[in-house]
């Protein structure tokens, strides 16, 4: 990747010199740090905001309600391992963070859930439940993609939700395909 970056920069500089666009190239180079800073700041503040909302959901007891509602579905997807309260707590919080589009929190709870599933794993390779968690977490079905909406707003999108139906269809399709393939390969 470093080589691609180096050669790309050389090609861009040479092209800018031959097409007499040196001013535009230098302006773009000088504006990039400010754009990157605004982007990082937006993502960090967005994560703080939604982390606060997640804490409110947890403290109000709504997390328990959501977890209760999700339990039948989780039992179908994960099987009997969901009966263990510690595993269920981590997986349900992971799913709720994922549904709310809290990528950073979703990752943390996903890692904790994976570690807890590994404690109950009797094999030297990942269990079906562990692979299911990885597939579901990688797909990242999100009902409210907060980070993506913040980025679209920051970059001036006039139709913030226009991508939403496609995102849901693609996410569900990839999840189903991933789980079907995983179940076909699974030998447990």
Short mmCIF file of C-alpha atoms in Angstrom, two decimals:
data_model
loop_
_atom_site.label_atom_id
_atom_site.label_comp_id
_atom_site.label_asym_id
_atom_site.label_seq_id
_atom_site.Cartn_x
_atom_site.Cartn_y
_atom_site.Cartn_z
CA UNK A 1 0.00 0.00 0.00
CA UNK A 2 2.89 2.35 0.77
CA UNK A 3 4.27 1.81 -2.74
CA UNK A 4 0.90 2.63 -4.30
CA UNK A 5 0.76 5.81 -2.23
CA UNK A 6 4.30 6.86 -3.23
CA UNK A 7 3.82 6.16 -6.92
CA UNK A 8 0.40 7.75 -6.90
CA UNK A 9 1.80 10.95 -5.39
CA UNK A 10 4.55 11.07 -8.01
CA UNK A 11 2.03 10.55 -10.81
CA UNK A 12 -0.27 13.28 -9.39
CA UNK A 13 2.61 15.77 -9.10
CA UNK A 14 3.85 15.05 -12.64
CA UNK A 15 0.32 15.28 -14.04
CA UNK A 16 -0.29 18.57 -12.21
CA UNK A 17 2.94 20.00 -13.60
CA UNK A 18 2.19 18.98 -17.19
CA UNK A 19 -1.44 20.14 -17.05
CA UNK A 20 -0.46 23.42 -15.32
CA UNK A 21 -2.63 22.70 -12.26
CA UNK A 22 0.08 23.25 -9.66
CA UNK A 23 -2.02 25.80 -7.77
CA UNK A 24 -4.97 23.43 -7.46
CA UNK A 25 -2.69 20.61 -6.32
CA UNK A 26 -1.03 22.75 -3.66
CA UNK A 27 -4.39 24.12 -2.46
CA UNK A 28 -5.69 20.58 -2.13
CA UNK A 29 -2.60 19.51 -0.20
CA UNK A 30 -2.94 22.49 2.16
CA UNK A 31 -6.69 21.95 2.73
CA UNK A 32 -6.39 18.23 3.47
CA UNK A 33 -5.28 18.52 7.13
CA UNK A 34 -8.24 20.79 7.96
CA UNK A 35 -10.68 18.47 6.24
CA UNK A 36 -9.20 15.45 8.01
CA UNK A 37 -9.38 17.25 11.37
CA UNK A 38 -13.05 18.16 10.85
CA UNK A 39 -13.82 14.59 9.84
CA UNK A 40 -12.12 13.09 12.91
CA UNK A 41 -13.73 15.68 15.18
CA UNK A 42 -17.18 14.87 13.78
CA UNK A 43 -16.67 11.13 14.26
CA UNK A 44 -15.37 11.54 17.82
CA UNK A 45 -18.19 13.86 18.84
CA UNK A 46 -20.73 11.56 17.19
CA UNK A 47 -19.37 8.59 19.13
CA UNK A 48 -19.56 10.59 22.38
CA UNK A 49 -23.15 11.61 21.66
CA UNK A 50 -24.33 8.10 20.87
CA UNK A 51 -22.35 6.63 23.76
CA UNK A 52 -24.32 8.99 26.00
CA UNK A 53 -27.58 7.80 24.45
CA UNK A 54 -26.53 4.20 24.97
CA UNK A 55 -25.80 4.93 28.63
CA UNK A 56 -29.25 6.53 28.98
CA UNK A 57 -30.82 3.45 27.37
CA UNK A 58 -28.90 1.22 29.77
CA UNK A 59 -29.71 3.24 32.91
CA UNK A 60 -33.39 3.57 32.03
CA UNK A 61 -33.80 -0.20 31.77
CA UNK A 62 -34.75 -0.02 28.10
CA UNK A 63 -31.69 -2.15 27.30
CA UNK A 64 -33.21 -4.99 29.30
CA UNK A 65 -36.46 -4.65 27.36
CA UNK A 66 -34.62 -4.69 24.02
CA UNK A 67 -32.58 -7.68 25.14
CA UNK A 68 -35.77 -9.51 26.16
CA UNK A 69 -37.33 -8.79 22.76
CA UNK A 70 -34.22 -10.04 20.96
CA UNK A 71 -33.87 -13.26 22.97
CA UNK A 72 -36.05 -15.52 20.73
CA UNK A 73 -34.19 -14.38 17.63
CA UNK A 74 -30.81 -14.82 19.31
CA UNK A 75 -31.77 -18.31 20.41
CA UNK A 76 -32.49 -19.24 16.77
CA UNK A 77 -29.22 -17.71 15.55
CA UNK A 78 -26.86 -18.72 18.37
CA UNK A 79 -28.53 -21.79 19.84
CA UNK A 80 -28.39 -22.89 23.45
CA UNK A 81 -25.30 -20.82 24.34
CA UNK A 82 -27.68 -17.86 24.73
CA UNK A 83 -29.03 -19.48 27.93
CA UNK A 84 -25.79 -18.41 29.65
CA UNK A 85 -26.48 -14.96 31.08
CA UNK A 86 -22.96 -13.61 30.63
CA UNK A 87 -22.85 -14.56 26.94
CA UNK A 88 -26.39 -13.28 26.39
CA UNK A 89 -25.58 -9.93 28.00
CA UNK A 90 -22.55 -9.31 25.78
CA UNK A 91 -24.20 -10.49 22.57
CA UNK A 92 -27.40 -8.52 23.16
CA UNK A 93 -25.48 -5.33 24.00
CA UNK A 94 -23.39 -5.90 20.87
CA UNK A 95 -26.49 -6.22 18.71
CA UNK A 96 -28.14 -3.15 20.26
CA UNK A 97 -24.99 -1.06 19.75
CA UNK A 98 -24.84 -2.36 16.18
CA UNK A 99 -28.49 -1.53 15.50
CA UNK A 100 -27.95 2.00 16.80
CA UNK A 101 -24.88 2.46 14.59
CA UNK A 102 -22.42 2.80 17.45
CA UNK A 103 -19.43 1.27 15.69
CA UNK A 104 -16.85 1.79 18.41
CA UNK A 105 -19.09 0.50 21.19
CA UNK A 106 -20.21 -2.31 18.95
CA UNK A 107 -16.61 -3.39 18.48
CA UNK A 108 -15.86 -3.35 22.20
CA UNK A 109 -18.95 -5.38 23.12
CA UNK A 110 -18.29 -7.73 20.18
CA UNK A 111 -14.77 -8.43 21.41
CA UNK A 112 -16.07 -9.09 24.92
CA UNK A 113 -18.77 -11.41 23.54
CA UNK A 114 -16.17 -13.25 21.43
CA UNK A 115 -13.91 -13.68 24.46
CA UNK A 116 -16.83 -15.00 26.52
CA UNK A 117 -17.82 -17.43 23.72
CA UNK A 118 -14.21 -18.60 23.56
CA UNK A 119 -14.35 -19.50 27.26
CA UNK A 120 -17.13 -21.99 26.48
CA UNK A 121 -15.50 -23.27 23.30
CA UNK A 122 -14.33 -26.88 23.59
CA UNK A 123 -12.54 -26.99 20.23
CA UNK A 124 -9.15 -25.76 19.10
CA UNK A 125 -10.90 -23.82 16.31
CA UNK A 126 -13.64 -21.17 16.53
CA UNK A 127 -17.08 -22.52 17.40
CA UNK A 128 -20.18 -22.00 15.28
CA UNK A 129 -21.37 -19.29 17.68
CA UNK A 130 -18.06 -17.45 17.43
CA UNK A 131 -18.17 -17.51 13.62
CA UNK A 132 -21.79 -16.38 13.67
CA UNK A 133 -20.81 -13.43 15.86
CA UNK A 134 -18.01 -12.48 13.49
CA UNK A 135 -20.28 -12.69 10.43
CA UNK A 136 -23.09 -10.71 12.05
CA UNK A 137 -20.71 -8.12 13.44
CA UNK A 138 -18.89 -7.72 10.14
CA UNK A 139 -22.12 -7.17 8.22
CA UNK A 140 -23.20 -4.60 10.79
CA UNK A 141 -26.95 -4.34 10.32
CA UNK A 142 -27.71 -0.82 11.48
CA UNK A 143 -31.15 0.70 11.88
CA UNK A 144 -29.76 4.15 12.58
CA UNK A 145 -26.34 4.65 10.93
CA UNK A 146 -25.39 7.68 13.01
CA UNK A 147 -21.78 8.03 11.86
CA UNK A 148 -22.72 7.73 8.21
CA UNK A 149 -25.51 10.28 8.58
CA UNK A 150 -23.16 12.71 10.34
CA UNK A 151 -20.59 12.34 7.56
CA UNK A 152 -23.18 12.81 4.84
CA UNK A 153 -24.45 15.93 6.58
CA UNK A 154 -20.94 17.29 7.06
CA UNK A 155 -20.15 16.90 3.37
CA UNK A 156 -23.37 18.64 2.31
CA UNK A 157 -25.63 15.81 1.22
CA UNK A 158 -29.12 17.03 0.44
CA UNK A 159 -30.66 13.56 0.77
CA UNK A 160 -29.30 12.11 3.99
CA UNK A 161 -31.43 8.95 3.97
CA UNK A 162 -31.44 8.16 0.25
CA UNK A 163 -28.99 5.26 0.70
CA UNK A 164 -30.94 3.70 3.58
CA UNK A 165 -33.16 1.14 1.76
CA UNK A 166 -30.18 -0.11 -0.22
CA UNK A 167 -28.08 -0.38 2.93
CA UNK A 168 -30.74 -2.49 4.69
CA UNK A 169 -31.28 -4.78 1.69
CA UNK A 170 -27.56 -5.30 1.15
CA UNK A 171 -26.86 -5.86 4.86
CA UNK A 172 -29.63 -8.43 5.25
CA UNK A 173 -28.64 -10.19 2.02
CA UNK A 174 -24.98 -10.42 2.98
CA UNK A 175 -25.90 -11.61 6.48
CA UNK A 176 -28.13 -14.38 5.11
CA UNK A 177 -25.54 -15.46 2.55
CA UNK A 178 -22.79 -15.45 5.18
CA UNK A 179 -24.83 -17.47 7.67
CA UNK A 180 -25.95 -19.97 5.02
CA UNK A 181 -22.38 -20.49 3.82
CA UNK A 182 -21.16 -20.79 7.41
CA UNK A 183 -23.85 -23.38 8.19
CA UNK A 184 -23.01 -25.33 5.02
CA UNK A 185 -19.32 -25.44 5.91
CA UNK A 186 -19.94 -26.05 9.62
CA UNK A 187 -19.23 -29.63 10.69
CA UNK A 188 -20.42 -29.47 14.31
#
